Each structure stands twice: as structure tokens, then as C-alpha cells.
Coordinates of C-alpha atoms in Angstrom, one line a residue:
Chain M
M1226 CA 92.8 24.9 117.7
L1227 CA 91.6 23.2 114.3
K1228 CA 91.2 26.6 113.6
D1229 CA 95.4 27.3 114.3
I1230 CA 95.7 24.1 113.2
I1231 CA 94.3 24.7 109.3
E1232 CA 95.7 28.2 109.2
N1233 CA 99.5 26.5 110.1
S1234 CA 98.5 23.8 107.9
E1235 CA 102.2 24.0 106.5
N1236 CA 103.2 22.6 110.0
Y1237 CA 101.5 20.0 109.5
Q1238 CA 101.4 15.7 107.8
P1239 CA 99.3 17.0 104.9
G1240 CA 95.5 14.3 104.8
L1241 CA 97.6 12.7 107.7
S1242 CA 95.6 11.5 111.4
I1243 CA 95.9 9.9 114.5
D1244 CA 93.2 8.6 116.3
C1245 CA 93.4 7.8 120.4
V1246 CA 91.1 4.6 121.7
I1247 CA 92.2 4.6 125.6
F1248 CA 90.6 1.9 127.1
G1249 CA 90.0 2.8 131.3
F1250 CA 89.2 0.2 133.9
H1251 CA 88.4 -0.1 136.8
D1252 CA 86.3 -2.2 139.4
N1253 CA 85.1 -4.7 136.5
Q1254 CA 83.7 -2.2 134.1
L1255 CA 85.3 -1.2 131.2
K1256 CA 85.3 2.6 129.7
V1257 CA 86.5 4.6 126.1
L1258 CA 88.3 8.4 126.3
L1259 CA 85.2 10.2 124.1
I1260 CA 85.3 13.3 123.0
K1261 CA 81.5 16.0 122.0
V1262 CA 82.1 18.7 120.6
D1263 CA 79.3 21.0 121.8
K1264 CA 77.5 21.6 118.9
S1265 CA 77.9 17.9 117.4
Q1266 CA 75.4 15.4 117.7
K1267 CA 78.0 12.3 117.2
W1268 CA 80.6 12.2 119.8
S1269 CA 84.5 10.8 118.5
L1270 CA 88.2 10.1 119.9
P1271 CA 90.5 12.2 120.4
G1272 CA 92.6 12.5 117.1
G1273 CA 94.1 15.4 115.3
F1274 CA 97.2 16.3 113.2
I1275 CA 101.2 14.9 112.4
P1276 CA 103.1 18.6 113.3
V1277 CA 106.2 17.8 110.9
D1278 CA 108.8 17.5 113.3
Q1279 CA 107.3 15.0 115.4
D1280 CA 107.5 11.0 115.0
I1281 CA 104.2 9.5 114.3
D1282 CA 104.3 7.9 117.6
T1283 CA 105.2 11.1 119.3
A1284 CA 102.4 12.7 117.8
A1285 CA 100.5 10.6 119.7
I1286 CA 101.1 11.9 123.0
T1287 CA 101.1 15.3 122.0
V1288 CA 97.0 14.6 120.2
L1289 CA 95.9 12.7 122.7
N1290 CA 96.9 15.4 125.1
S1291 CA 96.4 18.2 123.6
R1292 CA 92.5 17.1 123.3
T1293 CA 92.0 15.2 127.2
G1294 CA 94.2 16.0 128.5
V1295 CA 95.6 13.1 130.0
E1296 CA 99.8 11.7 130.2
G1297 CA 102.2 9.7 130.2
V1298 CA 100.1 6.6 129.1
F1299 CA 101.7 4.1 127.0
L1300 CA 100.4 4.1 123.4
R1301 CA 100.7 1.5 120.6
Q1302 CA 100.2 1.5 117.6
F1303 CA 97.3 -1.2 115.8
A1304 CA 96.2 -0.4 111.4
T1305 CA 95.7 2.8 110.1
F1306 CA 92.4 2.8 108.4
G1307 CA 92.2 4.5 104.9
K1308 CA 88.9 3.5 102.7
V1309 CA 89.4 7.0 100.3
N1310 CA 85.6 8.7 101.5
R1311 CA 85.6 8.1 105.6
N1312 CA 86.0 11.3 106.2
E1313 CA 84.5 12.5 103.3
Q1314 CA 80.8 13.8 104.5
H1315 CA 82.6 15.0 107.9
F1316 CA 84.6 17.7 107.7
D1317 CA 82.4 20.0 105.0
K1318 CA 82.3 23.1 104.0
K1319 CA 80.7 24.5 106.1
I1320 CA 83.3 24.0 109.6
L1321 CA 84.6 25.9 107.2
E1322 CA 82.5 29.0 107.4
Y1323 CA 81.6 28.3 111.3
L1324 CA 85.7 28.7 112.5
K1325 CA 85.7 31.5 110.0
I1326 CA 88.2 30.2 108.1
E1327 CA 89.3 31.3 104.2
E1328 CA 88.4 28.9 101.2
E1329 CA 91.9 28.8 100.2
K1330 CA 93.4 28.0 103.8
G1331 CA 90.4 25.9 104.0
K1332 CA 91.3 23.3 101.5
W1333 CA 93.9 21.0 103.7
L1334 CA 91.3 20.2 106.3
L1335 CA 88.6 19.4 103.4
R1336 CA 91.2 16.3 101.5
R1337 CA 90.9 12.9 102.3
F1338 CA 92.6 11.6 105.0
V1339 CA 94.6 8.8 106.4
T1340 CA 94.3 8.2 110.2
I1341 CA 97.0 6.2 112.5
G1342 CA 95.7 4.5 115.2
Y1343 CA 96.1 4.4 118.8
Y1344 CA 95.6 2.5 121.2
A1345 CA 96.2 1.7 125.5
L1346 CA 95.0 0.4 128.6
V1347 CA 94.6 1.9 132.3
D1348 CA 92.6 2.2 135.1
F1349 CA 90.4 4.9 134.3
L1350 CA 90.1 5.6 138.6
K1351 CA 93.8 7.5 138.2
I1352 CA 93.0 8.8 134.1
I1353 CA 91.2 12.7 134.6
P1354 CA 90.8 13.4 131.5
N1355 CA 90.4 17.6 131.2
S1356 CA 88.4 19.3 127.7
M1357 CA 91.8 21.5 126.9
N1358 CA 88.9 23.7 124.6
R1359 CA 86.1 25.5 125.3
N1360 CA 83.6 24.5 124.3
E1361 CA 84.1 19.8 124.1
T1362 CA 83.2 17.4 127.2
V1363 CA 85.9 14.3 127.4
E1364 CA 84.9 12.0 129.1
W1365 CA 84.7 8.0 129.7
I1366 CA 82.1 6.3 128.5
D1367 CA 80.7 2.7 129.6
H1368 CA 81.8 0.4 126.1
K1369 CA 78.3 -1.2 125.5
E1370 CA 77.2 2.2 125.7
V1371 CA 78.8 3.7 123.1
P1372 CA 76.6 6.3 121.5
E1373 CA 77.0 6.8 118.5
L1374 CA 80.7 8.3 116.5
I1375 CA 82.0 10.5 114.0
L1376 CA 83.0 9.1 110.7
D1377 CA 84.2 5.9 111.0
H1378 CA 85.5 6.3 114.4
K1379 CA 82.9 3.2 115.6
E1380 CA 85.1 0.9 112.9
I1381 CA 88.4 2.3 114.7
L1382 CA 87.8 1.4 117.8
D1383 CA 86.4 -2.5 117.3
K1384 CA 89.1 -3.0 115.6
A1385 CA 91.2 -1.4 118.9
L1386 CA 89.5 -3.8 121.3
D1387 CA 90.1 -6.7 118.8
T1388 CA 93.7 -5.6 119.2
L1389 CA 92.9 -6.0 122.8
R1390 CA 91.2 -8.7 122.9
M1391 CA 93.9 -10.8 121.3
E1392 CA 96.5 -9.7 123.2
L1393 CA 95.2 -11.0 126.7
N1394 CA 96.6 -14.1 125.0
L1395 CA 100.1 -12.9 124.1
M1396 CA 100.7 -11.1 127.2
P1397 CA 100.2 -10.4 130.5
I1398 CA 97.4 -8.0 132.0
G1399 CA 96.6 -7.0 135.4
Y1400 CA 99.8 -4.5 136.6
N1401 CA 98.3 -1.1 137.1
L1402 CA 95.2 -1.9 136.5
L1403 CA 94.1 -3.9 139.7
P1404 CA 95.2 -3.7 143.4
E1405 CA 98.2 -4.6 145.2
K1406 CA 97.6 -7.0 146.5
F1407 CA 94.2 -9.0 144.7
T1408 CA 92.4 -11.9 144.4
I1409 CA 92.0 -14.7 141.6
P1410 CA 87.9 -13.6 141.1
E1411 CA 89.1 -10.3 140.9
L1412 CA 92.0 -10.8 137.9
Q1413 CA 89.8 -13.0 136.4
K1414 CA 86.6 -10.3 135.8
L1415 CA 89.1 -8.4 134.0
Y1416 CA 90.0 -10.1 131.7
E1417 CA 85.9 -11.3 131.7
T1418 CA 85.4 -8.1 131.9
I1419 CA 87.3 -7.7 128.2
L1420 CA 86.6 -9.9 126.7
D1421 CA 83.3 -10.4 127.7
K1422 CA 82.8 -13.2 128.1
K1423 CA 82.0 -15.8 131.7
L1424 CA 84.8 -18.0 131.9
D1425 CA 86.0 -21.2 133.5
R1426 CA 86.8 -21.2 137.2
R1427 CA 89.1 -23.6 137.3
N1428 CA 90.4 -23.4 134.2
F1429 CA 91.0 -19.9 134.5
L1430 CA 93.5 -20.4 137.6
R1431 CA 95.5 -23.3 135.9
K1432 CA 96.4 -20.8 132.8
I1433 CA 96.9 -18.1 134.5
T1434 CA 98.7 -20.1 137.9
N1435 CA 100.9 -21.3 134.5
I1436 CA 101.8 -18.2 133.1
G1437 CA 104.0 -17.9 137.0
I1438 CA 103.4 -14.2 137.3
L1439 CA 101.9 -14.8 140.1
S1440 CA 102.8 -14.2 144.2
K1441 CA 100.6 -16.4 146.0
L1442 CA 100.7 -14.4 149.3
D1443 CA 100.1 -14.8 153.3
E1444 CA 96.9 -13.2 153.3
K1445 CA 93.0 -13.5 153.0
K1446 CA 91.1 -11.2 152.6
S1447 CA 89.8 -9.6 155.4
N1448 CA 85.6 -7.9 155.2
V1449 CA 84.0 -11.3 154.0
A1450 CA 82.2 -13.8 155.5
H1451 CA 83.5 -17.3 155.9
K1452 CA 85.5 -18.8 153.4
A1453 CA 88.0 -15.8 152.3
P1454 CA 90.2 -16.1 149.2
N1455 CA 93.8 -15.7 149.0
L1456 CA 95.8 -12.8 148.0
Y1457 CA 98.1 -12.3 145.4
S1458 CA 100.9 -9.9 143.7
F1459 CA 102.6 -9.4 140.7
D1460 CA 106.1 -11.3 140.8
K1461 CA 107.0 -8.2 139.4
E1462 CA 110.5 -9.0 137.6
K1463 CA 108.5 -12.3 136.1
Y1464 CA 105.8 -10.5 134.9
E1465 CA 108.7 -8.3 132.7
E1466 CA 110.1 -11.6 131.2
V1467 CA 106.7 -12.9 130.4
L1468 CA 105.6 -9.1 129.2
K1469 CA 108.9 -9.1 126.9
I1470 CA 109.2 -12.9 125.0
G1471 CA 105.2 -12.8 125.5
L1472 CA 102.7 -15.9 126.9
N1473 CA 103.5 -18.7 124.0
Q1474 CA 106.2 -19.0 122.7
G1475 CA 104.6 -21.7 121.5
W1476 CA 106.5 -23.3 119.4
Chain J
M242 CA 106.7 5.1 86.3
L243 CA 107.9 8.0 89.3
K244 CA 108.5 10.7 86.6
D245 CA 105.0 9.6 85.9
I246 CA 103.0 9.9 89.4
I247 CA 105.7 13.5 90.5
E248 CA 104.0 15.3 87.7
N249 CA 100.7 14.1 88.7
S250 CA 101.2 14.4 92.3
E251 CA 97.3 16.0 92.3
N252 CA 96.4 12.5 92.2
Y253 CA 98.0 10.8 95.2
Q254 CA 98.7 10.8 98.7
P255 CA 100.7 13.9 100.1
G256 CA 103.3 12.2 102.4
L257 CA 102.3 8.6 102.4
S258 CA 103.5 6.2 100.9
I259 CA 102.3 1.9 101.2
D260 CA 106.0 -0.5 101.1
C261 CA 104.8 -4.4 100.1
V262 CA 107.5 -6.7 102.1
I263 CA 106.3 -10.5 100.5
F264 CA 107.6 -13.6 102.0
G265 CA 107.9 -16.7 99.6
F266 CA 108.6 -19.7 101.1
H267 CA 109.6 -22.9 99.4
D268 CA 111.2 -26.9 100.2
N269 CA 112.8 -25.2 103.6
Q270 CA 114.1 -22.1 102.3
L271 CA 112.7 -18.5 103.8
K272 CA 112.9 -15.2 100.7
V273 CA 111.0 -11.9 99.9
L274 CA 110.6 -9.6 96.8
L275 CA 113.1 -7.5 96.9
I276 CA 113.7 -4.2 93.6
K277 CA 116.9 -3.1 93.0
V278 CA 116.7 0.3 90.0
D279 CA 120.4 0.0 88.3
K280 CA 122.1 3.4 89.5
S281 CA 121.3 2.8 93.4
Q282 CA 123.8 1.1 95.6
K283 CA 121.1 -0.2 97.9
W284 CA 117.8 -2.6 97.3
S285 CA 113.9 -2.2 98.4
L286 CA 111.2 -2.9 99.5
P287 CA 108.7 -3.0 97.1
G288 CA 106.6 0.5 97.5
G289 CA 105.6 3.4 96.1
F290 CA 102.4 5.8 96.3
I291 CA 98.2 5.9 97.3
P292 CA 95.9 6.9 94.1
V293 CA 93.5 9.7 95.9
D294 CA 90.3 7.0 94.5
Q295 CA 92.2 4.1 96.1
D296 CA 91.7 2.1 99.6
I297 CA 94.7 2.4 101.4
D298 CA 94.7 -1.9 101.1
T299 CA 93.6 -1.6 97.4
A300 CA 96.6 1.2 97.1
A301 CA 99.0 -2.3 98.4
I302 CA 97.5 -4.1 95.3
T303 CA 97.7 -2.0 93.3
V304 CA 101.8 -0.9 93.9
L305 CA 102.8 -4.1 94.5
N306 CA 101.5 -4.8 91.4
S307 CA 102.9 -1.9 89.4
R308 CA 106.1 -3.1 91.5
T309 CA 106.8 -6.6 90.5
G310 CA 104.2 -7.1 88.0
V311 CA 102.7 -9.9 91.4
E312 CA 99.1 -9.6 91.7
G313 CA 96.2 -12.8 93.9
V314 CA 98.2 -12.3 96.8
F315 CA 96.9 -11.4 100.5
L316 CA 98.3 -8.8 101.4
R317 CA 97.6 -7.8 105.4
Q318 CA 98.2 -4.4 106.8
F319 CA 101.1 -4.6 109.9
A320 CA 102.3 -1.5 111.2
T321 CA 102.6 2.0 109.8
F322 CA 106.6 3.9 110.3
G323 CA 106.3 8.1 110.2
K324 CA 110.0 8.6 112.0
V325 CA 110.9 13.1 111.0
N326 CA 113.2 11.8 108.6
R327 CA 113.3 9.0 107.9
N328 CA 113.3 9.5 103.7
E329 CA 114.9 13.0 104.5
Q330 CA 118.8 11.2 102.8
H331 CA 117.4 9.6 100.5
F332 CA 115.4 11.4 98.5
D333 CA 117.2 15.0 97.1
K334 CA 117.9 17.4 94.4
K335 CA 119.3 14.9 92.4
I336 CA 116.6 12.6 91.9
L337 CA 114.9 15.3 90.7
E338 CA 118.0 15.8 87.9
Y339 CA 117.9 12.5 87.0
L340 CA 114.9 12.4 86.8
K341 CA 114.5 15.6 84.7
I342 CA 111.4 16.4 86.8
E343 CA 111.5 21.2 88.3
E344 CA 111.7 22.1 91.6
E345 CA 108.0 23.4 91.7
K346 CA 107.4 19.3 91.2
G347 CA 109.8 17.8 92.4
K348 CA 108.6 19.5 96.4
W349 CA 106.3 16.8 96.5
L350 CA 108.4 14.3 97.0
L351 CA 110.9 15.6 99.1
R352 CA 108.5 16.1 101.9
R353 CA 108.2 13.8 104.9
F354 CA 106.8 11.1 103.9
V355 CA 104.9 8.1 106.3
T356 CA 104.9 5.0 104.7
I357 CA 102.0 2.0 105.3
G358 CA 103.4 -1.5 106.3
Y359 CA 102.0 -5.1 104.5
Y360 CA 102.9 -7.8 104.4
A361 CA 102.4 -11.9 103.2
L362 CA 103.9 -15.1 102.8
V363 CA 103.1 -16.6 99.7
D364 CA 105.1 -19.1 97.8
F365 CA 108.3 -18.7 95.9
L366 CA 108.0 -20.9 93.2
K367 CA 104.1 -20.0 92.3
I368 CA 105.1 -16.3 92.2
I369 CA 107.1 -15.0 88.8
P370 CA 107.9 -11.7 89.2
N371 CA 108.4 -9.3 86.7
S372 CA 110.3 -6.1 87.1
M373 CA 108.0 -4.0 86.0
N374 CA 110.4 -0.5 84.7
R375 CA 113.5 -1.0 82.6
N376 CA 115.9 -0.5 85.0
E377 CA 114.8 -1.9 87.9
T378 CA 115.2 -5.4 88.8
V379 CA 113.1 -7.5 90.8
E380 CA 113.6 -10.8 92.6
W381 CA 113.3 -13.2 95.5
I382 CA 116.2 -12.9 98.2
D383 CA 117.3 -15.4 101.0
H384 CA 116.0 -13.8 103.6
K385 CA 119.5 -14.8 105.6
E386 CA 121.4 -13.0 102.9
V387 CA 118.9 -9.4 102.8
P388 CA 121.5 -7.2 101.2
E389 CA 121.7 -3.7 102.2
L390 CA 118.1 -1.8 102.0
I391 CA 117.9 1.8 101.4
L392 CA 115.8 4.4 103.4
D393 CA 113.9 2.6 107.4
H394 CA 112.7 -0.4 104.8
K395 CA 115.3 -2.6 107.3
E396 CA 113.2 -1.8 110.2
I397 CA 110.4 -3.0 107.9
L398 CA 111.0 -5.8 107.6
D399 CA 112.1 -7.1 110.4
K400 CA 108.8 -6.4 112.3
A401 CA 106.7 -7.6 109.4
L402 CA 109.3 -10.7 110.1
D403 CA 108.7 -11.0 114.3
T404 CA 104.6 -10.1 113.0
L405 CA 104.9 -13.3 110.7
R406 CA 106.7 -14.6 113.4
M407 CA 103.6 -13.7 116.2
E408 CA 101.3 -14.9 114.4
L409 CA 102.3 -18.1 114.6
N410 CA 101.1 -18.7 117.3
L411 CA 97.4 -17.4 116.4
M412 CA 96.8 -19.1 112.5
P413 CA 97.7 -22.3 111.6
I414 CA 99.8 -22.0 108.6
G415 CA 100.5 -24.0 105.5
Y416 CA 98.4 -24.1 103.5
N417 CA 99.4 -23.1 100.0
L418 CA 103.4 -22.8 101.2
L419 CA 103.2 -27.2 101.3
P420 CA 102.3 -30.2 98.7
E421 CA 98.8 -31.5 99.7
K422 CA 100.0 -33.5 101.2
F423 CA 103.1 -33.8 102.7
T424 CA 104.6 -35.4 106.5
I425 CA 104.6 -33.8 109.9
P426 CA 108.2 -33.3 109.7
E427 CA 108.3 -30.8 106.5
L428 CA 105.6 -29.0 108.3
Q429 CA 107.9 -28.6 111.1
K430 CA 110.5 -27.2 108.2
L431 CA 108.1 -24.9 107.2
Y432 CA 107.5 -23.5 111.0
E433 CA 111.4 -24.1 111.9
T434 CA 112.1 -21.5 109.0
I435 CA 110.2 -18.9 109.7
L436 CA 111.1 -19.4 113.6
D437 CA 114.5 -19.9 111.9
K438 CA 115.3 -22.3 115.3
K439 CA 114.6 -25.6 115.9
L440 CA 111.7 -27.4 117.9
D441 CA 110.8 -30.8 119.8
R442 CA 109.9 -33.0 117.3
R443 CA 107.1 -34.7 120.0
N444 CA 106.5 -31.4 121.5
F445 CA 105.5 -30.3 117.7
L446 CA 103.7 -33.2 117.2
R447 CA 101.3 -33.0 119.7
K448 CA 100.4 -29.1 119.2
I449 CA 100.3 -29.7 115.3
T450 CA 98.2 -32.2 116.0
N451 CA 95.3 -30.8 119.2
I452 CA 94.9 -27.6 116.6
G453 CA 92.8 -30.9 114.6
I454 CA 93.4 -29.5 111.3
L455 CA 95.3 -32.7 109.0
S456 CA 94.2 -35.0 108.3
K457 CA 96.5 -38.0 108.6
L458 CA 96.1 -40.1 105.1
D459 CA 96.7 -43.6 103.4
E460 CA 99.2 -43.0 102.6
K461 CA 103.0 -42.8 103.1
K462 CA 105.4 -41.6 101.2
S463 CA 107.1 -43.4 98.5
N464 CA 111.5 -42.8 97.9
V465 CA 111.7 -43.3 101.5
A466 CA 115.3 -45.6 102.7
H467 CA 113.4 -47.0 105.5
K468 CA 110.5 -46.1 108.2
A469 CA 107.5 -44.1 105.3
P470 CA 106.8 -41.0 107.0
N471 CA 102.7 -40.5 107.2
L472 CA 101.0 -38.8 104.6
Y473 CA 98.6 -35.7 106.1
S474 CA 96.7 -33.0 104.4
F475 CA 94.4 -29.9 105.9
D476 CA 91.0 -30.5 106.6
K477 CA 90.4 -27.1 104.9
E478 CA 87.7 -27.1 106.7
K479 CA 88.6 -27.4 109.8
Y480 CA 91.3 -24.9 108.4
E481 CA 89.6 -22.6 108.1
E482 CA 87.2 -22.5 110.6
V483 CA 90.2 -21.4 113.4
L484 CA 91.5 -19.6 110.8
K485 CA 88.6 -17.3 112.1
I486 CA 88.3 -17.9 116.3
G487 CA 92.5 -17.9 116.1
L488 CA 94.3 -21.0 117.9
N489 CA 93.9 -19.6 121.2
Q490 CA 90.6 -19.8 122.4
G491 CA 93.3 -19.0 124.8
W492 CA 91.3 -17.7 128.1

């Protein structure tokens, strides 16, 4: 795969790559989609190169799919990473020997790379990754147990998480991440898991209600010992509306 | 300048550029810093290329300075633009003839470019641009009177303005853009100018006061016929604090 790309490097933008941070939520767990190349000690974000005939937004979808088999995920660009030495130590001549690539062709890989970060938040039970390369493992890993990553991938991951947390202040969240009918405590847990902190119950109820995207159902959660909590669903139309204008019309 | 870069293109990242959107505010006017190359019909954002030995954040400062003479401005990256055909029509073989560059060398310029956008907001009276190239004009132009721009620069400008407006919901603003002592209506005008809409006076007063970054001074504005408005200044320490944590601790 990498060998193919290097040998046909004229079909890819030089010195530019894409890395994807795919967050997965389910049942109060936040995970990240990571890849490990068998021979490597470290894990990495799913990343790759930009075909010269693809817009970068399209290339991000291509890259994610080609490394993890994942498709149908809405990827958002969040930042571009371009410190001079960010990939200097990772790709050295050894990889060319390993891939059996001649030095002249291999120069394409050994140069400085700037990488564009894309991220998404999905339900990790609904997105089943597949390793697309025989010598790679793709896994959902709890975001609190992320192992050592290659290059500056930890920095990219942290920045994506910052962006996701910041977006909680701008956009509604939860659609496609919770069951169709859910309780306020379940929704609160989603926010708490992403923010990694406890929220005040009453404050949360007041704020989330004020947004006006919830419909209170005429049902209570069953299987609950006593004082069964109310069930809610998202009012899809209002949810979409708020997605468009943002939470804070602010001023 | 461009000729120098093309003839020494091995010193620059290939297929990657930087464009800067410098917004300037003063006295209820919002302007943008634009450049016109004498022979061209269109204006452009100040942009340029990334030296292989500079981090992209540093390169942004270099690029802005080399085109406009501007320095000491805090540039923030906001998005990367990479549609396949974004620069296809702009740089064609004619420019190589004009610059007297041989075709082989010139290929570097004619390939597909992805560009990283940086933006800043300054007081346009404090930042005096200088054309750094004899055949270029650099000017502050009212953002409502922006002429036709090259390539996708209008899209880049619009996205920067969207980002700036969104940031009003996340960050305090006004420091270095207003006189040391100012009235609430003056501060409101800053917000209205950037948002391009009228705001409710009482609402604004309540919200801006709640942030807790203003100090009410024991002075009133002079030179005002009657009912002189109170003067305020920013509480620098609290301002910095809110800059760090953001306006919306939200949840």
C-alpha cells in the first residue's frame, strides 16, 4: 500500500498528508480509532496521502477508508500541523529498505510533511473498522488509555479533543450517539464523558432544555426500580435548525 | 521576489502556500489588508510560500511581512483550502514568460497548491502596510467594498470572517482595538461592526457586564452634550483569564 504510493508518488501531493481523529462514543465510553503496524512499537492515527485529483475533503474520506475500511462518516477539518521536524525521525532510510524501494523513489517519503487534521464523532458500535492491510491492526481504544503514538499524533489527537469540547458550546450533540429515546441523565453523561468532568444536574437540565431541541415523551424508562426517569427524543427539525445557526446566537 | 522563490524552489515546500486575512478595525470600520499586482486586474490576500526550514506558524509571519512589511501581529490558523482546481487558472505559462523563467523551473509554480489560511484582527491605524515589491500596492480596504479577488481568496476571506464572528462567542475582544478608556456604546459598536448587525443595548450591557472583564471608571466621557456616558477600561488580568478559559464554560 505505502509501497504502491511511493512508487507512484507523482499521483500524490508532495509533502502533504492527512490524519484522521475518529472519536467513538457509546454507553459513557469515549474511544479513538487507532492503527498499529505490526513491526512498529507505536500506534498511529489513520492517515495517508492526497491524490492530486482529489479535493482535500474528499481525500480525507479516501484516506480513512483505505486504512480502516470506515465509510459514511462526516469528517471535519480542524487544524493543519506543520512543525519543521515533525516527521524527521519517523520515516528514515530503513523503511525504504524494508519496503524494498530504491533510494531515488524513496526521497518522496523522506521529505518534510505537513499534515491536515480531520475529525469525527461516531457511535463506535455502529462503525466496525477493518484492517485494510495485512500487517496492520485497527482498533477502538479508550481515549484515557491511548498508548504512545508516532510523530506528533498525540498533539493532533489532543487538539481534536479540544476542538470537540469547544464545539459542545457551539453545536448540539447526541443525535446518532444515543438511543432514539433517552433520559436526561444519559444525555448528561455524554457531555460529561467528552468534557471529562462532572456537571451540575440542575444546571445541565436548565441549559439543555433552553436550547429547545428535546421532546419530552409520554413514557418513562422501564426496568428502573423506582422513580423512573422521563424519556426524551431529539426534535429533529429543531436540532437541524440549531445546528445551522449555532447554540450561541450570543450577542 | 516570486522569481527568486521559483528559481530556488527547493527551499520551499512544494504545492503548499499560506494566505493571510488581516482584518483591521478602527472607529466602527472593518477593513481587510489586500494586495494588487500592478499588471493584474484583481486583488489578492497577502500570501506566499513555506520555507522548508520554518514551522508553518513562523512561515505565516514571514509571508505576511515579506508582502506587506507588517510585523508583530498575532496570526491564528483557521482553515486549509485544497480544492483540486483552486489555482489552475491563475498561474499559467504566461506568468513564466513574464518573469522570464524557464519552463522546467516554472513547473514548481504551475502545479496544484493547497493553502493554509491565517487571520488576525488589528487596529488599522496602528498597522501601516508597506508594499515590499515595486510592482505591488498594499491597502486597507473596507470589508464591504472588497473588489474581485484572485483564485478562491474570496472564499478564504469569508471563512476567516465567519471564524472571527464565531470567536466573539468564545473569546473577549476589544483589547488593543479601542482607546484605553471607552464607553459601552463604543464597545457595542465594535461587536456590531464585526457581526454586521444591530444589537439590543440592554442585552449587550447585561452580557458584557456578566463576563466580568470591564472596570467602570470614575469618569464620564467629555465633549458630550448631555448625559455623558460612563467610561470603562478592560481589567487586563481578568481579560487574560477569560481569554484562557473562554467565555463559555458553558456546560
